Amino acid sequence: MNKVVANVKEACEGLESGMTIMLGGFGLCGIPENCIAQMVNLGINDLTCISNNAGVDDFGLGFLLQGRQIKKMISSYVGENDEFERQMLSGELDVELIPQGTLAERCRATGAGIPAFYTPAGFGTEVAEGKETREFNGKMYVLEKAFEPDFAIVKAWKGDTQGNLIYKGTARNFNPMMASAGKITIAEVEELVAPGQLDPNQIHTPGIFVQRIFQGEKYEKRIEQRTVRIKG
Amino acid sequence: MALDKKGIAKRIAQELRGGWYVNLGIGIPTLIANYIPQGIEVEFQSENGILGMGPFPYDGEEDADLINAGKQTITALPGAVYFDSALSFAMIRGQHVQLTVLGAMEVSENGDIANWKIPGRMVKGMGGAMDLVASAENIIVAMMHTNKKGESKLLPNCTLPLTGVSCIKKVVTNLAVLDILPEGGFKLIERAPGVSVDEIIAATSGKLLIEGEIPEMVIEE
């Protein structure tokens, strides 16, 4: 089935203020740059964003924070962002911090039709406060629930018109689970190809999970921490 | 003399065993990769989605799609594999990773750890630390023995919000190697070169157990 939309504008149709949106990426690696730019253009606000991180001041979700478009962030780590810190400390921005593995599994559960699951992460800490706990085989676990996102927005390296996706390197991160979790999943790719051009053995996200796909106009792919060694 | 951060990393590297998959946290733990003992093979897992992590790339060869959990550019060794975050934490929670090394602000004598939040300050989040400490069989904490105010970080009870409970079994600091006993208490195993038992007693506010002569660590230059 053909999932192709003409451009980012068409891909983001239906995104509205007040929605809950999942966005793939770890740090600035594997983030849907084009859709984030479009969300800025749309001027939608009161958003709840589920994303492992919140970008940096002048890239990624930092753009949405600058415009105060985000009401709540659900993340595992939110450092490296002064505007985020300012809004969090002033109470403008609601923040829910959850363990990274729990975040990943909650996304996976959402797409897999599993309403909740037990994990050992966070037992005995404030993360477990108010949640059901239970003992299995002598160890304590915390009940964590799936999300209910309106949209999921992911970024892949290559995709075909059927919505099949291949990610590159560690840019895979949260993208596959989030792709499976959206009521509507938008995939932006660096290279959009015809069916048959991708090896079915190598596809990471089957197109069944993707409703809209387009090739991003350009990718900056900014590096957050450039670390190198000297040729010796 | 107390160890520097490199010395702590070198001492923890001695704990590595061939065939282990190892997850190293940010800070001192990252340095351990530089001191793998000769003749053994270990593979490093970074929880953002790589096994077989290699050193930093050469200048000009950085790839924005290839980073570690500290968001630093890295390389992949032959035989490396990339995976998604759910699978990554399946490896961690499922105890397929043999050793986790991470830093801490506080460790208690019953093995609790606090390393993610200081009330009243900007909280950056726990990242993968809570998943790692809740699951790993073998966790080593790498940290300085005291904080910047000179107060002990080895306590009867943690004062900061916890990252995990009863999970730490070994602590390597600039002054000592200590095991945390199942019944509670820090058992002194080794002293840093030139550091006296009295200095360690003075710097430890949690219950400290000292049995017999305590050997000095052997750290190669």
Short mmCIF file of C-alpha atoms in Angstrom, two decimals:
data_model
loop_
_atom_site.label_atom_id
_atom_site.label_comp_id
_atom_site.label_asym_id
_atom_site.label_seq_id
_atom_site.Cartn_x
_atom_site.Cartn_y
_atom_site.Cartn_z
CA MET A 1 0.00 0.00 0.00
CA ASN A 2 1.27 3.40 -0.92
CA LYS A 3 1.86 5.61 2.14
CA VAL A 4 3.62 8.47 0.41
CA VAL A 5 2.61 12.05 1.12
CA ALA A 6 3.90 14.92 -0.99
CA ASN A 7 5.81 16.83 1.66
CA VAL A 8 6.21 17.63 5.33
CA LYS A 9 3.17 19.90 5.24
CA GLU A 10 0.91 17.09 4.12
CA ALA A 11 2.62 14.66 6.50
CA CYS A 12 1.81 16.84 9.50
CA GLU A 13 -1.85 17.46 8.63
CA GLY A 14 -4.05 16.85 11.64
CA LEU A 15 -1.42 17.76 14.22
CA GLU A 16 -3.27 20.02 16.63
CA SER A 17 -2.74 21.90 19.85
CA GLY A 18 -3.17 19.81 22.98
CA MET A 19 -2.13 16.54 21.37
CA THR A 20 0.27 13.92 22.73
CA ILE A 21 3.07 13.28 20.29
CA MET A 22 5.91 10.76 20.35
CA LEU A 23 9.14 11.85 18.71
CA GLY A 24 12.00 9.46 17.97
CA GLY A 25 15.68 10.11 18.59
CA PHE A 26 18.36 9.93 21.26
CA GLY A 27 19.97 13.30 21.88
CA LEU A 28 20.08 14.84 18.42
CA CYS A 29 20.69 11.45 16.80
CA GLY A 30 17.81 10.16 14.69
CA ILE A 31 15.37 13.01 15.34
CA PRO A 32 12.66 13.96 12.81
CA GLU A 33 14.15 17.33 11.91
CA ASN A 34 11.72 18.19 9.13
CA CYS A 35 8.57 17.47 11.12
CA ILE A 36 9.84 19.41 14.12
CA ALA A 37 10.39 22.42 11.85
CA GLN A 38 6.86 22.00 10.52
CA MET A 39 5.44 21.84 14.07
CA VAL A 40 7.12 25.19 14.69
CA ASN A 41 5.53 26.56 11.49
CA LEU A 42 2.09 25.28 12.45
CA GLY A 43 2.32 27.17 15.73
CA ILE A 44 0.46 24.44 17.59
CA ASN A 45 0.89 24.50 21.36
CA ASP A 46 -0.05 22.82 24.66
CA LEU A 47 1.71 19.73 23.35
CA THR A 48 2.69 16.73 25.41
CA CYS A 49 5.88 15.39 23.88
CA ILE A 50 7.18 11.90 24.58
CA SER A 51 10.84 11.87 23.62
CA ASN A 52 13.93 10.51 25.36
CA ASN A 53 15.53 13.98 25.37
CA ALA A 54 14.44 17.55 24.77
CA GLY A 55 17.01 18.68 22.20
CA VAL A 56 19.41 21.54 22.79
CA ASP A 57 18.62 25.27 22.92
CA ASP A 58 18.86 25.82 19.18
CA PHE A 59 18.13 22.42 17.69
CA GLY A 60 15.63 19.59 17.85
CA LEU A 61 12.82 19.96 20.36
CA GLY A 62 14.59 23.09 21.60
CA PHE A 63 12.83 24.90 18.73
CA LEU A 64 9.42 23.98 20.14
CA LEU A 65 10.50 24.99 23.65
CA GLN A 66 11.62 28.40 22.40
CA GLY A 67 8.08 29.03 21.13
CA ARG A 68 6.59 27.67 24.38
CA GLN A 69 4.69 25.11 22.32
CA ILE A 70 5.29 22.26 24.75
CA LYS A 71 3.16 21.94 27.88
CA LYS A 72 4.64 18.70 29.12
CA MET A 73 7.77 16.66 28.38
CA ILE A 74 7.98 12.93 29.10
CA SER A 75 11.66 12.00 28.91
CA SER A 76 14.47 10.13 30.62
CA TYR A 77 17.15 12.82 30.42
CA VAL A 78 16.80 16.53 29.71
CA GLY A 79 20.21 18.12 30.27
CA GLU A 80 22.00 20.47 27.90
CA ASN A 81 19.12 22.86 27.37
CA ASP A 82 19.03 26.24 29.18
CA GLU A 83 15.57 27.24 27.96
CA PHE A 84 14.20 23.90 29.12
CA GLU A 85 15.73 24.48 32.55
CA ARG A 86 14.28 27.98 32.77
CA GLN A 87 10.76 26.83 31.86
CA MET A 88 10.96 23.83 34.19
CA LEU A 89 12.14 25.85 37.19
CA SER A 90 9.56 28.60 36.56
CA GLY A 91 6.79 26.00 36.41
CA GLU A 92 5.79 26.84 32.81
CA LEU A 93 6.76 23.37 31.70
CA ASP A 94 5.57 20.13 33.26
CA VAL A 95 8.19 17.39 33.19
CA GLU A 96 7.79 13.66 33.83
CA LEU A 97 11.11 11.85 34.08
CA ILE A 98 11.07 8.09 33.65
CA PRO A 99 13.85 5.51 33.37
CA GLN A 100 15.10 5.10 29.82
CA GLY A 101 14.37 1.38 29.60
CA THR A 102 10.89 1.94 31.01
CA LEU A 103 10.30 4.68 28.44
CA ALA A 104 11.38 2.33 25.64
CA GLU A 105 9.25 -0.53 26.92
CA ARG A 106 6.21 1.72 27.43
CA CYS A 107 6.52 2.73 23.78
CA ARG A 108 6.93 -0.89 22.72
CA ALA A 109 3.95 -1.97 24.85
CA THR A 110 1.81 0.76 23.28
CA GLY A 111 2.44 -0.61 19.81
CA ALA A 112 2.19 -4.23 20.86
CA GLY A 113 -1.25 -4.04 22.50
CA ILE A 114 0.07 -4.56 26.02
CA PRO A 115 -1.61 -2.17 28.48
CA ALA A 116 0.96 -2.52 31.27
CA PHE A 117 3.97 -4.53 32.39
CA TYR A 118 6.18 -5.04 35.42
CA THR A 119 9.76 -3.79 35.49
CA PRO A 120 12.34 -3.76 38.30
CA ALA A 121 13.52 -0.26 37.32
CA GLY A 122 12.70 2.39 39.89
CA PHE A 123 11.48 0.09 42.66
CA GLY A 124 12.14 1.76 46.02
CA THR A 125 12.59 5.18 44.37
CA GLU A 126 10.26 8.11 43.78
CA VAL A 127 9.57 6.73 40.29
CA ALA A 128 7.52 3.95 41.93
CA GLU A 129 5.47 6.30 44.12
CA GLY A 130 1.74 5.77 43.61
CA LYS A 131 2.28 2.78 41.34
CA GLU A 132 1.37 -0.85 41.95
CA THR A 133 4.29 -3.05 42.97
CA ARG A 134 4.45 -6.82 43.08
CA GLU A 135 6.88 -9.55 44.00
CA PHE A 136 7.90 -12.20 41.48
CA ASN A 137 10.43 -14.87 42.47
CA GLY A 138 11.59 -12.88 45.47
CA LYS A 139 12.23 -9.63 43.62
CA MET A 140 10.08 -6.48 43.54
CA TYR A 141 8.70 -4.93 40.36
CA VAL A 142 6.77 -1.78 39.44
CA LEU A 143 3.70 -1.75 37.17
CA GLU A 144 4.20 0.64 34.24
CA LYS A 145 1.59 1.49 31.64
CA ALA A 146 1.52 1.96 27.88
CA PHE A 147 1.11 5.48 26.44
CA GLU A 148 -1.80 6.89 24.45
CA PRO A 149 -0.20 9.08 21.81
CA ASP A 150 -2.16 10.77 19.03
CA PHE A 151 0.77 10.82 16.63
CA ALA A 152 4.20 9.21 16.49
CA ILE A 153 6.86 10.91 14.40
CA VAL A 154 9.98 8.96 13.50
CA LYS A 155 13.03 9.39 11.33
CA ALA A 156 14.67 6.63 9.29
CA TRP A 157 17.61 6.42 6.92
CA LYS A 158 15.81 4.72 4.05
CA GLY A 159 12.18 3.93 3.46
CA ASP A 160 10.08 2.68 0.60
CA THR A 161 6.68 3.87 -0.58
CA GLN A 162 5.05 1.05 1.43
CA GLY A 163 6.36 2.59 4.65
CA ASN A 164 9.03 -0.03 5.30
CA LEU A 165 11.93 1.55 7.18
CA ILE A 166 15.66 1.00 7.70
CA TYR A 167 17.56 3.00 10.30
CA LYS A 168 21.28 3.75 10.36
CA GLY A 169 23.69 3.20 13.24
CA THR A 170 22.56 4.38 16.65
CA ALA A 171 19.97 6.64 15.01
CA ARG A 172 17.62 3.68 15.41
CA ASN A 173 17.16 4.14 19.20
CA PHE A 174 13.49 4.88 20.06
CA ASN A 175 12.26 5.16 16.46
CA PRO A 176 11.09 1.56 15.89
CA MET A 177 9.00 1.32 19.07
CA MET A 178 7.51 4.75 18.55
CA ALA A 179 6.72 3.92 14.92
CA SER A 180 4.60 1.02 16.16
CA ALA A 181 2.86 3.16 18.79
CA GLY A 182 1.19 6.02 16.91
CA LYS A 183 -2.50 6.07 16.04
CA ILE A 184 -0.99 7.84 13.06
CA THR A 185 2.72 7.35 12.48
CA ILE A 186 4.62 9.77 10.29
CA ALA A 187 8.00 8.60 8.99
CA GLU A 188 10.46 11.01 7.46
CA VAL A 189 13.40 9.45 5.62
CA GLU A 190 16.65 10.59 4.06
CA GLU A 191 16.01 8.49 0.99
CA LEU A 192 12.64 7.32 -0.29
CA VAL A 193 12.78 4.40 -2.73
CA ALA A 194 10.39 2.24 -4.76
CA PRO A 195 9.08 -1.09 -3.46
CA GLY A 196 11.63 -3.83 -4.03
CA GLN A 197 14.58 -1.51 -3.58
CA LEU A 198 14.95 -2.48 0.09
CA ASP A 199 15.96 -6.02 1.02
CA PRO A 200 13.03 -7.50 3.02
CA ASN A 201 15.61 -9.24 5.21
CA GLN A 202 17.04 -5.92 6.33
CA ILE A 203 13.90 -3.93 7.15
CA HIS A 204 13.65 -2.77 10.78
CA THR A 205 10.11 -1.34 10.82
CA PRO A 206 7.52 -3.07 8.62
CA GLY A 207 5.28 -0.63 6.73
CA ILE A 208 2.15 -1.84 8.54
CA PHE A 209 3.07 0.52 11.37
CA VAL A 210 3.50 3.59 9.15
CA GLN A 211 0.61 5.69 7.81
CA ARG A 212 2.55 8.50 6.12
CA ILE A 213 6.04 8.62 4.64
CA PHE A 214 8.03 11.34 2.88
CA GLN A 215 11.60 12.20 2.03
CA GLY A 216 12.86 15.07 4.17
CA GLU A 217 13.94 18.13 2.25
CA LYS A 218 17.26 18.42 4.07
CA TYR A 219 19.05 16.99 7.09
CA GLU A 220 21.51 18.94 9.20
CA LYS A 221 22.18 15.94 11.48
CA ARG A 222 23.94 18.06 14.06
CA ILE A 223 26.49 16.39 16.35
CA GLU A 224 26.00 17.16 20.05
CA GLN A 225 29.38 16.03 21.42
CA ARG A 226 32.10 15.88 18.80
CA THR A 227 34.80 13.60 20.25
CA VAL A 228 37.77 12.51 18.14
CA ARG A 229 41.20 10.95 18.52
CA ILE A 230 44.32 12.19 16.82
CA LYS A 231 45.89 10.09 14.10
CA GLY A 232 49.16 8.84 15.55
CA MET B 1 48.60 8.80 47.72
CA ALA B 2 44.94 8.76 46.79
CA LEU B 3 44.18 7.64 43.25
CA ASP B 4 43.18 10.04 40.50
CA LYS B 5 40.27 9.24 38.19
CA LYS B 6 42.54 7.30 35.85
CA GLY B 7 43.79 5.25 38.80
CA ILE B 8 40.23 4.35 39.79
CA ALA B 9 39.54 3.30 36.20
CA LYS B 10 42.74 1.19 36.11
CA ARG B 11 41.79 -0.59 39.34
CA ILE B 12 38.27 -1.36 38.11
CA ALA B 13 39.69 -2.62 34.80
CA GLN B 14 41.35 -5.40 36.83
CA GLU B 15 37.86 -6.71 37.60
CA LEU B 16 37.11 -7.35 33.91
CA ARG B 17 36.98 -10.97 32.77
CA GLY B 18 37.24 -12.36 29.26
CA GLY B 19 33.93 -12.87 27.47
CA TRP B 20 32.05 -10.24 29.43
CA TYR B 21 29.64 -7.72 27.98
CA VAL B 22 30.14 -4.49 29.89
CA ASN B 23 28.16 -1.26 30.22
CA LEU B 24 30.19 1.77 31.30
CA GLY B 25 28.50 4.91 32.62
CA ILE B 26 29.54 8.47 31.91
CA GLY B 27 32.60 9.95 33.68
CA ILE B 28 35.22 7.78 35.40
CA PRO B 29 33.65 4.52 34.10
CA THR B 30 34.19 5.60 30.47
CA LEU B 31 37.96 5.67 31.12
CA ILE B 32 38.01 1.95 31.94
CA ALA B 33 37.88 1.09 28.23
CA ASN B 34 41.45 2.45 27.99
CA TYR B 35 42.86 -0.09 30.47
CA ILE B 36 41.51 -3.51 29.44
CA PRO B 37 44.00 -6.10 30.75
CA GLN B 38 46.11 -7.73 28.05
CA GLY B 39 44.91 -11.04 26.70
CA ILE B 40 41.21 -10.69 27.54
CA GLU B 41 38.36 -9.76 25.28
CA VAL B 42 35.36 -7.78 26.49
CA GLU B 43 32.65 -6.06 24.50
CA PHE B 44 31.15 -2.69 25.44
CA GLN B 45 27.43 -2.06 25.32
CA SER B 46 26.10 1.47 25.14
CA GLU B 47 22.43 1.63 26.06
CA ASN B 48 21.45 3.93 23.21
CA GLY B 49 21.91 0.92 20.97
CA ILE B 50 25.33 -0.55 20.19
CA LEU B 51 27.35 -3.58 21.20
CA GLY B 52 30.97 -3.59 20.12
CA MET B 53 31.63 0.09 20.69
CA GLY B 54 35.09 1.23 19.57
CA PRO B 55 37.21 4.32 20.31
CA PHE B 56 36.45 7.88 19.24
CA PRO B 57 36.70 8.39 15.45
CA TYR B 58 39.62 10.15 13.80
CA ASP B 59 39.13 13.84 13.14
CA GLY B 60 36.97 14.21 10.05
CA GLU B 61 35.49 10.72 10.29
CA GLU B 62 32.73 11.54 12.80
CA ASP B 63 29.29 10.18 11.96
CA ALA B 64 26.22 11.94 13.40
CA ASP B 65 24.41 8.57 13.32
CA LEU B 66 27.01 6.87 15.52
CA ILE B 67 27.15 8.03 19.14
CA ASN B 68 27.34 6.55 22.64
CA ALA B 69 25.01 7.10 25.59
CA GLY B 70 26.98 10.25 26.48
CA LYS B 71 26.09 11.55 22.98
CA GLN B 72 29.77 11.47 22.00
CA THR B 73 30.81 10.42 18.50
CA ILE B 74 32.26 6.89 18.52
CA THR B 75 33.23 4.09 16.15
CA ALA B 76 31.99 0.52 15.81
CA LEU B 77 34.44 -2.40 15.95
CA PRO B 78 34.27 -5.34 13.53
CA GLY B 79 31.41 -7.54 14.73
CA ALA B 80 29.50 -4.65 16.27
CA VAL B 81 25.71 -4.54 16.19
CA TYR B 82 23.11 -1.76 16.43
CA PHE B 83 19.70 -2.23 18.00
CA ASP B 84 16.72 -0.28 19.26
CA SER B 85 16.23 1.01 22.81
CA ALA B 86 13.75 -1.70 23.83
CA LEU B 87 16.14 -4.46 22.81
CA SER B 88 18.99 -2.61 24.50
CA PHE B 89 17.18 -2.59 27.82
CA ALA B 90 16.09 -6.19 27.30
CA MET B 91 19.82 -6.98 27.32
CA ILE B 92 20.19 -4.98 30.53
CA ARG B 93 17.07 -6.07 32.44
CA GLY B 94 17.46 -9.63 31.17
CA GLN B 95 20.93 -9.76 32.77
CA HIS B 96 22.79 -10.45 29.55
CA VAL B 97 25.29 -7.72 30.44
CA GLN B 98 27.83 -9.12 32.91
CA LEU B 99 29.14 -5.89 34.43
CA THR B 100 27.82 -2.39 34.90
CA VAL B 101 30.07 0.39 36.16
CA LEU B 102 28.60 3.75 37.07
CA GLY B 103 29.27 6.83 39.14
CA ALA B 104 27.37 7.86 42.25
CA MET B 105 26.75 10.81 44.55
CA GLU B 106 26.06 8.51 47.52
CA VAL B 107 26.16 4.79 48.32
CA SER B 108 24.73 3.33 51.51
CA GLU B 109 26.04 0.44 53.59
CA ASN B 110 23.12 -1.73 52.43
CA GLY B 111 23.89 -1.14 48.76
CA ASP B 112 21.46 1.68 47.93
CA ILE B 113 22.67 4.20 45.37
CA ALA B 114 21.77 7.84 44.70
CA ASN B 115 23.11 9.38 41.53
CA TRP B 116 20.42 11.25 39.62
CA LYS B 117 18.89 14.07 41.55
CA ILE B 118 19.75 16.80 44.03
CA PRO B 119 16.59 18.45 45.42
CA GLY B 120 16.42 22.16 44.73
CA ARG B 121 18.69 21.94 41.72
CA MET B 122 17.87 21.43 38.07
CA VAL B 123 17.16 17.74 37.61
CA LYS B 124 18.48 16.35 34.37
CA GLY B 125 16.96 12.89 34.69
CA MET B 126 18.01 9.34 35.40
CA GLY B 127 18.56 8.21 31.82
CA GLY B 128 19.23 4.49 31.91
CA ALA B 129 20.69 4.39 35.42
CA MET B 130 17.58 3.07 37.19
CA ASP B 131 17.16 0.24 34.69
CA LEU B 132 20.85 -0.63 34.99
CA VAL B 133 21.01 -0.75 38.79
CA ALA B 134 17.68 -2.56 39.15
CA SER B 135 18.80 -5.43 36.97
CA ALA B 136 22.55 -5.98 36.83
CA GLU B 137 23.98 -8.85 38.88
CA ASN B 138 27.36 -7.21 39.07
CA ILE B 139 27.51 -3.45 39.60
CA ILE B 140 30.63 -1.53 40.55
CA VAL B 141 30.39 2.08 41.64
CA ALA B 142 33.32 4.29 40.63
CA MET B 143 33.51 7.51 42.61
CA MET B 144 35.55 9.76 44.86
CA HIS B 145 35.35 8.69 48.51
CA THR B 146 34.22 12.14 49.67
CA ASN B 147 32.32 15.02 48.06
CA LYS B 148 33.63 18.51 47.32
CA LYS B 149 32.88 19.56 50.90
CA GLY B 150 34.97 16.64 52.18
CA GLU B 151 31.93 14.71 53.41
CA SER B 152 31.81 10.93 53.05
CA LYS B 153 29.85 9.52 50.11
CA LEU B 154 29.76 6.10 51.80
CA LEU B 155 26.88 6.48 54.24
CA PRO B 156 24.67 4.53 56.66
CA ASN B 157 21.71 5.70 54.54
CA CYS B 158 21.55 7.79 51.38
CA THR B 159 20.23 11.31 51.95
CA LEU B 160 19.52 12.06 48.26
CA PRO B 161 16.65 10.56 46.23
CA LEU B 162 17.50 6.96 45.39
CA THR B 163 18.33 5.49 42.01
CA GLY B 164 18.09 1.90 43.26
CA VAL B 165 17.89 -0.12 46.48
CA SER B 166 20.19 -2.89 47.74
CA CYS B 167 21.90 -3.27 44.39
CA ILE B 168 25.55 -2.19 44.74
CA LYS B 169 28.05 -4.88 45.72
CA LYS B 170 31.40 -3.18 45.16
CA VAL B 171 32.72 0.38 45.38
CA VAL B 172 36.08 1.57 44.08
CA THR B 173 37.10 5.05 45.23
CA ASN B 174 40.23 7.16 45.18
CA LEU B 175 41.05 5.69 48.62
CA ALA B 176 39.85 2.08 48.67
CA VAL B 177 38.15 -0.98 47.24
CA LEU B 178 35.18 -2.01 49.36
CA ASP B 179 32.64 -4.82 49.08
CA ILE B 180 29.12 -4.26 50.36
CA LEU B 181 28.12 -7.30 52.39
CA PRO B 182 24.67 -8.91 51.98
CA GLU B 183 24.01 -8.27 55.69
CA GLY B 184 25.11 -4.63 55.32
CA GLY B 185 28.37 -2.77 55.79
CA PHE B 186 31.38 -1.78 53.71
CA LYS B 187 34.11 -4.42 53.94
CA LEU B 188 37.52 -2.91 53.26
CA ILE B 189 39.31 -5.02 50.65
CA GLU B 190 42.23 -2.85 49.48
CA ARG B 191 43.81 0.52 50.19
CA ALA B 192 45.03 2.96 47.54
CA PRO B 193 48.85 3.06 47.46
CA GLY B 194 50.12 5.00 50.48
CA VAL B 195 46.66 5.52 51.98
CA SER B 196 46.34 4.35 55.58
CA VAL B 197 43.43 2.44 57.07
CA ASP B 198 42.94 5.37 59.45
CA GLU B 199 42.46 7.75 56.53
CA ILE B 200 39.80 5.42 55.11
CA ILE B 201 38.07 5.16 58.50
CA ALA B 202 38.03 8.95 58.75
CA ALA B 203 36.51 9.31 55.27
CA THR B 204 33.79 6.64 55.70
CA SER B 205 30.63 7.44 57.64
CA GLY B 206 28.83 4.15 56.89
CA LYS B 207 29.61 0.95 58.80
CA LEU B 208 33.15 -0.11 57.88
CA LEU B 209 34.45 -3.64 58.46
CA ILE B 210 38.19 -4.18 58.68
CA GLU B 211 39.58 -7.67 59.06
CA GLY B 212 43.30 -8.31 59.36
CA GLU B 213 45.94 -6.64 57.23
CA ILE B 214 44.50 -4.64 54.34
CA PRO B 215 46.67 -4.92 51.21
CA GLU B 216 47.55 -2.04 48.93
CA MET B 217 46.11 -1.95 45.42
CA VAL B 218 48.56 -2.84 42.69
CA ILE B 219 48.18 -0.21 39.98
CA GLU B 220 50.47 -0.20 36.97
CA GLU B 221 51.70 3.17 35.80
#
